[in-house]
Short mmCIF file of C-alpha atoms and ligand atoms in Angstrom, two decimals:
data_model
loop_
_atom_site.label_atom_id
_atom_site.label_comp_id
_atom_site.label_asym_id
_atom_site.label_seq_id
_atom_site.Cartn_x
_atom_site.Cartn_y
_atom_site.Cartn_z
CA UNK A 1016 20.77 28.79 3.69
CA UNK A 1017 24.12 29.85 4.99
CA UNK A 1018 27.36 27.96 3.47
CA UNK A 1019 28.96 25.84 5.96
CA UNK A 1020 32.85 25.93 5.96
CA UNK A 1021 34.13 24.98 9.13
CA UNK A 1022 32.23 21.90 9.74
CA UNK A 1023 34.51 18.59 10.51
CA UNK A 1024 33.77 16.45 8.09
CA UNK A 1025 32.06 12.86 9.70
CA UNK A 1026 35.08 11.38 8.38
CA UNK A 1027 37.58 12.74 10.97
CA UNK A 1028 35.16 12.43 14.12
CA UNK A 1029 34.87 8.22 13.46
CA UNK A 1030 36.38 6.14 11.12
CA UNK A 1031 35.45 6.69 7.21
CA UNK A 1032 35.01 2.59 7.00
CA UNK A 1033 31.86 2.25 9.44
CA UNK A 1034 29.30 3.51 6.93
CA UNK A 1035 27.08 0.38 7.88
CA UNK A 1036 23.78 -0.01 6.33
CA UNK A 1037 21.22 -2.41 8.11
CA UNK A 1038 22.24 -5.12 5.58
CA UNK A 1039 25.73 -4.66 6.03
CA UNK A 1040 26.12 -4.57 9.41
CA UNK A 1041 23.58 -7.97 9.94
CA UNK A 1042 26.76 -9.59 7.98
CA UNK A 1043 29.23 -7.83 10.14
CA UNK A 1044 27.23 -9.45 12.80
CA UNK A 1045 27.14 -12.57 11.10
CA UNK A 1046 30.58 -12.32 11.17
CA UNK A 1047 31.13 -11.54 14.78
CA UNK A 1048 29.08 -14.60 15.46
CA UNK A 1049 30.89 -17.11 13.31
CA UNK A 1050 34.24 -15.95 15.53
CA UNK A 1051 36.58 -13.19 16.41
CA UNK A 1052 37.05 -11.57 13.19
CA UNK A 1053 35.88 -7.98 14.22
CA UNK A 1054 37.07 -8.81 17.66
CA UNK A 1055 40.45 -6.65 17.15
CA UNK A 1056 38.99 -3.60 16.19
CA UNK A 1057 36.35 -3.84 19.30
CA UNK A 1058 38.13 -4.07 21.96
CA UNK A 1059 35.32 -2.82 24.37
CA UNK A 1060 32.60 -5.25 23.25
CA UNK A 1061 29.93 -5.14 25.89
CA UNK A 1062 26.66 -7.73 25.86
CA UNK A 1063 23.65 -6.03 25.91
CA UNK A 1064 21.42 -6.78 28.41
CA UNK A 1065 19.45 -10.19 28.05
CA UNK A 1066 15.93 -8.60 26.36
CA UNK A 1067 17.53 -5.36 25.25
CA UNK A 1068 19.57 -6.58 22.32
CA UNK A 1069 16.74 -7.61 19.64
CA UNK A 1070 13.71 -5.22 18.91
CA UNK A 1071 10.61 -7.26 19.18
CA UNK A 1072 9.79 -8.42 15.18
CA UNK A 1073 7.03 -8.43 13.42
CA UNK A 1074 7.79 -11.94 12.56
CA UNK A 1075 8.08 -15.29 14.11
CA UNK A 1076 11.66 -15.60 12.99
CA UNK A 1077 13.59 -14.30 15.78
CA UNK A 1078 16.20 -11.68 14.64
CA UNK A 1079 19.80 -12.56 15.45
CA UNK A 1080 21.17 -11.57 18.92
CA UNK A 1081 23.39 -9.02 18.02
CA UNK A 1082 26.75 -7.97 19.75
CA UNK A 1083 27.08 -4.29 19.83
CA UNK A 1084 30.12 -2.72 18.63
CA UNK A 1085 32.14 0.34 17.76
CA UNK A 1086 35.28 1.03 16.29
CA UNK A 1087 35.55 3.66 18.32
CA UNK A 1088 36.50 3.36 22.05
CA UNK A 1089 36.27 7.17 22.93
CA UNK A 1090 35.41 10.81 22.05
CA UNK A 1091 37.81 12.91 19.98
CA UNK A 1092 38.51 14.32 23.18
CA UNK A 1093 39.70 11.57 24.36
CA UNK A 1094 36.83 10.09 26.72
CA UNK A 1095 35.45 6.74 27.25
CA UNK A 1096 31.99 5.56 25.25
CA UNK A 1097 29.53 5.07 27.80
CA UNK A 1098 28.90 1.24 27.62
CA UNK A 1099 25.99 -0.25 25.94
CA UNK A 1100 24.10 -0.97 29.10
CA UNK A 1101 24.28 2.97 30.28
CA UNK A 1102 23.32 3.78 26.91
CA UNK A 1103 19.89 1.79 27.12
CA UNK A 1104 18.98 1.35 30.60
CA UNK A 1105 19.23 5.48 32.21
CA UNK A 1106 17.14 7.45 29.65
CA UNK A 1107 14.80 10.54 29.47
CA UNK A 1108 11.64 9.54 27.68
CA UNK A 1109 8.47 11.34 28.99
CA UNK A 1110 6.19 9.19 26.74
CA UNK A 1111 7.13 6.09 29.24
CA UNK A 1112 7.87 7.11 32.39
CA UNK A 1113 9.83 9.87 33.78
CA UNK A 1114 11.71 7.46 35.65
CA UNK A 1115 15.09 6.89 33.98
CA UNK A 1116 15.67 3.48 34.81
CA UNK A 1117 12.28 2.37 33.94
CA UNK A 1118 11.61 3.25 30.39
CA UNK A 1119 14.16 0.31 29.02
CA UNK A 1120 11.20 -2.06 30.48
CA UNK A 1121 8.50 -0.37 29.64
CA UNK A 1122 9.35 0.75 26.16
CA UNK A 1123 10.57 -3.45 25.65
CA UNK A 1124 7.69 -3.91 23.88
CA UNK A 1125 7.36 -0.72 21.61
CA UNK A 1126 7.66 -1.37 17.89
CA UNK A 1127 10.32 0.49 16.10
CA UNK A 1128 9.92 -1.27 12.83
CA UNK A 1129 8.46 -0.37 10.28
CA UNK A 1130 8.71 3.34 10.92
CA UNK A 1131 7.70 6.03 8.62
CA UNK A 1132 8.36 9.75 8.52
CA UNK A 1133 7.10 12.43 6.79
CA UNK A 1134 8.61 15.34 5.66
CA UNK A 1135 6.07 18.35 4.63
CA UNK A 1136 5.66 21.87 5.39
CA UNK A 1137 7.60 24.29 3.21
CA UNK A 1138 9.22 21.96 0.60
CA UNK A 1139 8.79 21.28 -2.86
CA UNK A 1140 9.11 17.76 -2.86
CA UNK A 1141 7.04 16.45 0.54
CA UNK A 1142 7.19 12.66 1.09
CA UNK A 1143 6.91 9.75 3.25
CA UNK A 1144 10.28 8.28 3.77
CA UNK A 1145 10.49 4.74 5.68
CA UNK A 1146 13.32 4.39 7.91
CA UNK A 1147 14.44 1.52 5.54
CA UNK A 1148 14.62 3.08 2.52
CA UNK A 1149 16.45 6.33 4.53
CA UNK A 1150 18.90 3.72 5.62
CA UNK A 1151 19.54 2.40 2.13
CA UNK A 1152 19.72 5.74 0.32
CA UNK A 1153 22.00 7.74 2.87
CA UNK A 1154 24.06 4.74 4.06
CA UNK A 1155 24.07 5.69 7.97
CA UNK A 1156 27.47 6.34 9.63
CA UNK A 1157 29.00 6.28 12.83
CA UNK A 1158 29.22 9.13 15.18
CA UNK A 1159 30.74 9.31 18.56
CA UNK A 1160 29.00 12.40 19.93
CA UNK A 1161 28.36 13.81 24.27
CA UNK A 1162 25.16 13.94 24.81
CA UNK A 1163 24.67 17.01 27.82
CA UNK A 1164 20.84 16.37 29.55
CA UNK A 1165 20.19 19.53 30.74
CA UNK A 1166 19.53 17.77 34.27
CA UNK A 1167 23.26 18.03 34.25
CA UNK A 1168 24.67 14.54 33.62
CA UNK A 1169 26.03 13.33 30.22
CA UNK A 1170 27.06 10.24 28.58
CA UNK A 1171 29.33 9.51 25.28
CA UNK A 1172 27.27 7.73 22.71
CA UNK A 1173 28.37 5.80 19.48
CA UNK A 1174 25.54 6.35 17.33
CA UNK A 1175 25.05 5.31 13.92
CA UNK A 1176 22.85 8.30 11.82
CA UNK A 1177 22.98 10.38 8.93
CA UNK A 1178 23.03 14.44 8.57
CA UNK A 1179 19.66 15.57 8.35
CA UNK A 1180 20.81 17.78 5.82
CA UNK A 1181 20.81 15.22 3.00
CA UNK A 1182 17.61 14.79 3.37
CA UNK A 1183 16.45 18.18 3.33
CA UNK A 1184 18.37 18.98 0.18
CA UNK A 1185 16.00 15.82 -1.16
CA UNK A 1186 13.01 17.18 -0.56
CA UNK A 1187 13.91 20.77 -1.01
CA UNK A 1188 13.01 23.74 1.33
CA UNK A 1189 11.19 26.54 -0.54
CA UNK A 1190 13.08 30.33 -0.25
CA UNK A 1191 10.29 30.69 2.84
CA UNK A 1192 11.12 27.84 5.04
CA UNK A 1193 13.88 29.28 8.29
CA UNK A 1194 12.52 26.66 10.42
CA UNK A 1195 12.36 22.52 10.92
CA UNK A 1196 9.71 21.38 13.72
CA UNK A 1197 9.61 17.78 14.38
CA UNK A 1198 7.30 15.80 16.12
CA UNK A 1199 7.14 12.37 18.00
CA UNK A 1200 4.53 9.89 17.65
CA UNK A 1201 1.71 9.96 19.47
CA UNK A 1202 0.40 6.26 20.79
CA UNK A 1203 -1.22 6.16 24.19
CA UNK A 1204 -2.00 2.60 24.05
CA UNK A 1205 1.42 2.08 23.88
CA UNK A 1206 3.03 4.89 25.54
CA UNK A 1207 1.53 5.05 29.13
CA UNK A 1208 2.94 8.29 29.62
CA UNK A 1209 0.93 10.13 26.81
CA UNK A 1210 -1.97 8.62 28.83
CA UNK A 1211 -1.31 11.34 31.67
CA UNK A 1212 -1.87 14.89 30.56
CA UNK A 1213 0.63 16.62 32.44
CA UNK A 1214 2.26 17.78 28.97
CA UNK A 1215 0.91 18.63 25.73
CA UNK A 1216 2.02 15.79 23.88
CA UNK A 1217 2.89 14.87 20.85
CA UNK A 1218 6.42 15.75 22.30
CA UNK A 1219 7.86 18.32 19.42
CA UNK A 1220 11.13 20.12 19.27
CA UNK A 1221 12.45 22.29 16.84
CA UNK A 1222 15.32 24.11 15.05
CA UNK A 1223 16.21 27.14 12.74
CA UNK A 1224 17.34 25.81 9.37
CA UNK A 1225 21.01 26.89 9.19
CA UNK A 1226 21.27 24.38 12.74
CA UNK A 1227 19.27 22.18 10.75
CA UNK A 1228 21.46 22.04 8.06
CA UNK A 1229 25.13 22.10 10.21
CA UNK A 1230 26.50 18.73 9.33
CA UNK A 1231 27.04 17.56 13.29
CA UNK A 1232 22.94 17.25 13.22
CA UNK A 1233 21.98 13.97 12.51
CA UNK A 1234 18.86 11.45 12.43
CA UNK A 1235 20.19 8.05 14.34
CA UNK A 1236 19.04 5.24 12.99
CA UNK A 1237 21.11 3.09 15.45
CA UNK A 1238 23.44 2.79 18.46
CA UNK A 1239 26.54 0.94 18.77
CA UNK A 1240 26.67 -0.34 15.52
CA UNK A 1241 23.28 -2.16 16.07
CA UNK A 1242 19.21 -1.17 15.69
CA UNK A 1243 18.29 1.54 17.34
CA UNK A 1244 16.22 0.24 20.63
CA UNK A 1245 12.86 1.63 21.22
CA UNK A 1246 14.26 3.19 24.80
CA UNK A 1247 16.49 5.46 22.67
CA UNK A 1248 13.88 6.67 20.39
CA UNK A 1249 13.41 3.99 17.34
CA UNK A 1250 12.46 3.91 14.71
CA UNK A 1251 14.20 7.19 14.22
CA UNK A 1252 15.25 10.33 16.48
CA UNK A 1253 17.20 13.90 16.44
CA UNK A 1254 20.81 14.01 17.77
CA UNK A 1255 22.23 17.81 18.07
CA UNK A 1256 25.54 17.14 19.95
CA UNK A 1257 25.52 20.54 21.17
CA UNK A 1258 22.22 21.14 22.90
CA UNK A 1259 20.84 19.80 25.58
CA UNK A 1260 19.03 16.91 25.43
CA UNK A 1261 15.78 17.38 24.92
CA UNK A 1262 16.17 19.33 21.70
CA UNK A 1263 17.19 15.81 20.32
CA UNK A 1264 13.42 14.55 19.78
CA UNK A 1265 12.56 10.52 19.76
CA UNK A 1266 10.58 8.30 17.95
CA UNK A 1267 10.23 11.58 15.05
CA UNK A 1268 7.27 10.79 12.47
CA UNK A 1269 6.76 14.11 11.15
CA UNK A 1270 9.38 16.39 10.17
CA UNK A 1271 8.03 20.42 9.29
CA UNK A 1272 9.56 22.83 7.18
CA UNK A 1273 8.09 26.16 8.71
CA UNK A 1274 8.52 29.92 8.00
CA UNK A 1275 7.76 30.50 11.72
CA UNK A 1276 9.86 29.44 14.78
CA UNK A 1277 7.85 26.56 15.96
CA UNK A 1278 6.23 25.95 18.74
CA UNK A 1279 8.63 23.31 21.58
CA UNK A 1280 7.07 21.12 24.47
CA UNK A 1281 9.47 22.14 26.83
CA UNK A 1282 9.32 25.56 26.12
CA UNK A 1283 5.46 25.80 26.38
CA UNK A 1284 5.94 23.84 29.63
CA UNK A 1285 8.51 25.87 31.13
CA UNK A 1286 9.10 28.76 28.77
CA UNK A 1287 11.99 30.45 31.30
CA UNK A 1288 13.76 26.93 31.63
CA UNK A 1289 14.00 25.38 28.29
CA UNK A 1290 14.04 27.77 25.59
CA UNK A 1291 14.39 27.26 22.17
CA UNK A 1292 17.71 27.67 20.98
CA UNK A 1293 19.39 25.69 24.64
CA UNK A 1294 22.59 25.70 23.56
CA UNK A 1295 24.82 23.91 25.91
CA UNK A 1296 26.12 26.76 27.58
CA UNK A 1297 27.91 26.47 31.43
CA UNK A 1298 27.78 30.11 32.09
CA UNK A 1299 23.69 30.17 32.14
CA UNK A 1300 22.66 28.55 34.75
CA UNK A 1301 19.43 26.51 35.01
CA UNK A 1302 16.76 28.71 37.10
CA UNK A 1303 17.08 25.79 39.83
CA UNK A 1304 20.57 24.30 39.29
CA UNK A 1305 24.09 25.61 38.31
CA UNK A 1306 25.24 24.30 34.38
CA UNK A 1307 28.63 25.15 35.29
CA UNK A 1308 29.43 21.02 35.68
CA UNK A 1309 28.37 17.65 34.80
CA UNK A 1310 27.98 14.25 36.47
CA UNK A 1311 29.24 11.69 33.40
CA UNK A 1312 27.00 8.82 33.50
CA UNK A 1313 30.10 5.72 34.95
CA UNK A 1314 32.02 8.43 36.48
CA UNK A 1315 32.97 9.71 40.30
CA UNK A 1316 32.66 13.18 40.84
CA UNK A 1317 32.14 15.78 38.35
CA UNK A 1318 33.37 17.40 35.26
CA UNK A 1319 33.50 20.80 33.56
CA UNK A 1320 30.84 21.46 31.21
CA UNK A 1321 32.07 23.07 27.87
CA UNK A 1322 30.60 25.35 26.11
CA UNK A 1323 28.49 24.54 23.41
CA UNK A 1324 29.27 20.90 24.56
CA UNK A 1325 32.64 20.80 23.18
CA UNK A 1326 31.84 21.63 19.50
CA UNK A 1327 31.58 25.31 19.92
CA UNK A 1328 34.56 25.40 16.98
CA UNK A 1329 32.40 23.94 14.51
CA UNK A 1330 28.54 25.63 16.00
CA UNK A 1331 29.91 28.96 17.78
CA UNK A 1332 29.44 31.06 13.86
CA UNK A 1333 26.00 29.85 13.54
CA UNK A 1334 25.25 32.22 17.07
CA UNK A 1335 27.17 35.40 15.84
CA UNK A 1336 25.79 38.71 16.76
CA UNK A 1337 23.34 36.75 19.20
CA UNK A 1338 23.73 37.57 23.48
CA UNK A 1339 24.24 33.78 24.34
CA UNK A 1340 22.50 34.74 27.70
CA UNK A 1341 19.38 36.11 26.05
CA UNK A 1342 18.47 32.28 23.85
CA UNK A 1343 19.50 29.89 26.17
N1 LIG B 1169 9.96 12.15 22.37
C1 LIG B 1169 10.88 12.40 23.34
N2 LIG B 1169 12.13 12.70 22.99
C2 LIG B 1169 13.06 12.96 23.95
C3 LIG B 1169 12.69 12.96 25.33
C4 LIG B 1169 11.36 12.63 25.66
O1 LIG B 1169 10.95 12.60 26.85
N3 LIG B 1169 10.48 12.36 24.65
N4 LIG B 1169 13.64 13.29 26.28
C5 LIG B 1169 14.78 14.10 25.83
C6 LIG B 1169 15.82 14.25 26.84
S1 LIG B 1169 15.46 15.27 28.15
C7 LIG B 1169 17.05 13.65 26.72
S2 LIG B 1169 18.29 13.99 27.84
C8 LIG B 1169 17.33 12.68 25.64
C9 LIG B 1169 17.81 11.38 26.23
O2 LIG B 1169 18.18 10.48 25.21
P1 LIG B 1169 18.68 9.02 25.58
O3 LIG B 1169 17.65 8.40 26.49
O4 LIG B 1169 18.79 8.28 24.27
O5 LIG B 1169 20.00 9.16 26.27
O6 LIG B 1169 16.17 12.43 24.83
C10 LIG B 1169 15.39 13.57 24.53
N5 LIG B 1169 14.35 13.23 23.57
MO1 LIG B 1170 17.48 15.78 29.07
#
């Protein structure tokens, strides 16, 4: 594994005091409910969506309606969180529907909790983590990152998540393993688009271990200080700021340590349009569309895209001696 040394720590992209577990935050919530205590340090509260805001329980107690929040009101660059109802109501999740203001509906339903994933392959310590106990033992916190579809629009997303790299170190890659593959669940019954076999699902997605490891990459556990909702890939999904999109995997039950690079969906789909690595990169263009700009979700017109997707300072070392037009 390759030291890291210019990584920002999590502490300078959001505030150090929003490491909210589950339990925690349900009392910050509690708290938000009895009155305005939180109200100061929220200032762009938005109401979710009536049907969006609790993930359906297992239970007959219904779980409290919570308010989302964040601390933070934008990017260290300066620009705006998208709000809570962008966030959960324009996604990309094949398993539904490929229409992105349909899967909030049809993913309503979906349960997100309990989750389990396990983490096998090349390790000397596999396991079955629950999303629960990863919540409890690496104390999720928040992280403002841009999230760059490939489709060319974006959003800003206040996610709450932990590096994946704590729990690699947990379960400990052997001297073989260069590669993580991860794979979503696969439910037909539940996911009417896995009923279609236009694409070889499970959905999987994968990474070389030194991206793996960079401290930006993170499993999200939440959004907004609050669950995260099935729509945005609960009980547990991949966020690499710096990719596009669809490298950051949803609903992730298996996690693979492999000495091969593994095989992705998009790239057995469309090998020439989504390859592996696809970095965020605005001087490859798409095969069909120009990268060079983005359409931000709540925005007119349309922005630069940067490279790497803004964090090439902290990623651009992991890609030295590789031609950037070559592993897009
Ligand atoms: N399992 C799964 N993960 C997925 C996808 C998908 O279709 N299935 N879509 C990807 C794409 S293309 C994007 S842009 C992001 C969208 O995440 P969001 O809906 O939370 O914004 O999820 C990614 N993860
Ligand atoms: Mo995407």
């Amino acid at each position: 594994m390759k030291k890291k040394t210019e990584t920002i720590p999590s502490s300078e992209i959001t505030p150090k005091d929003l490491y909210l577990s589950r339990r925690k935050f349900l009392k910050a919530a509690g708290l938000l409910a009895g009155g305005a205590v939180l109200a100061a340090c929220a200032p762009q509260l938005v109401q979710p969506p009536a049907g969006t805001d609790t993930p359906q329980a297992n239970t007959s107690t219904p779980k409290p309606v919570i308010t989302p929040f964040s601390r933070a009101t934008s990017d260290e660059l300066g620009d705006p969180l998208n709000s809570y109802k962008d966030i959960t109501n324009y996604n990309n999740y094949y398993e539904f529907t490929t229409d992105k203001a349909g899967v909030a509906v049809l993913a309503k339903d979906f349960p997100t909790s309990p989750w389990d994933v396990q983490v096998t392959g090349l390790v000397h310590r596999p396991r079955t983590y629950s999303v629960d106990e990863l919540i409890r033992k690496f104390a999720p916190e928040e992280r403002v990152y841009r999230l760059r579809c490939v489709e060319a629009w974006s959003m800003v997303i206040p996610w709450l998540g932990f590096p994946l790299w704590k729990l690699l170190k947990e379960v400990e890659p052997t001297g073989n393993a260069r590669y993580v593959r991860f794979e979503t669940i696969y439910q037909p019954e539940k996911m009417p688009g896995q009923r279609i076999p236009l694409y070889p699902w499970p959905y999987q997605e994968g990474l070389r271990l030194d991206e793996a490891m960079h401290d930006l990459t993170i499993l999200a556990t939440g959004l907004y200080g609050g669950e995260l909702p099935p729509q945005n890939g609960g009980g547990i999904r991949l966020v690499v700021p710096w990719k596009y999109g669809f490298k950051s995997i949803k609903a992730i039950v298996k996690i693979e340590l492999t000495a091969e690079q593994p095989a992705t969906l998009w790239s057995s789909v469309a090998p020439d349009e989504y390859g592996f690595y696809a970095n965020v990169n605005p001087r490859v263009d798409h095969p069909r569309w120009s990268q060079r700009t983005e359409r931000r979700i709540g925005e007119f017109g349309r922005r630069d895209t940067l490279l790497f997707n803004g964090y090439a300072e902290q990623v651009a070392q992991l890609y030295e001696g590789m031609d950037l037009r070559l592993y897009y």
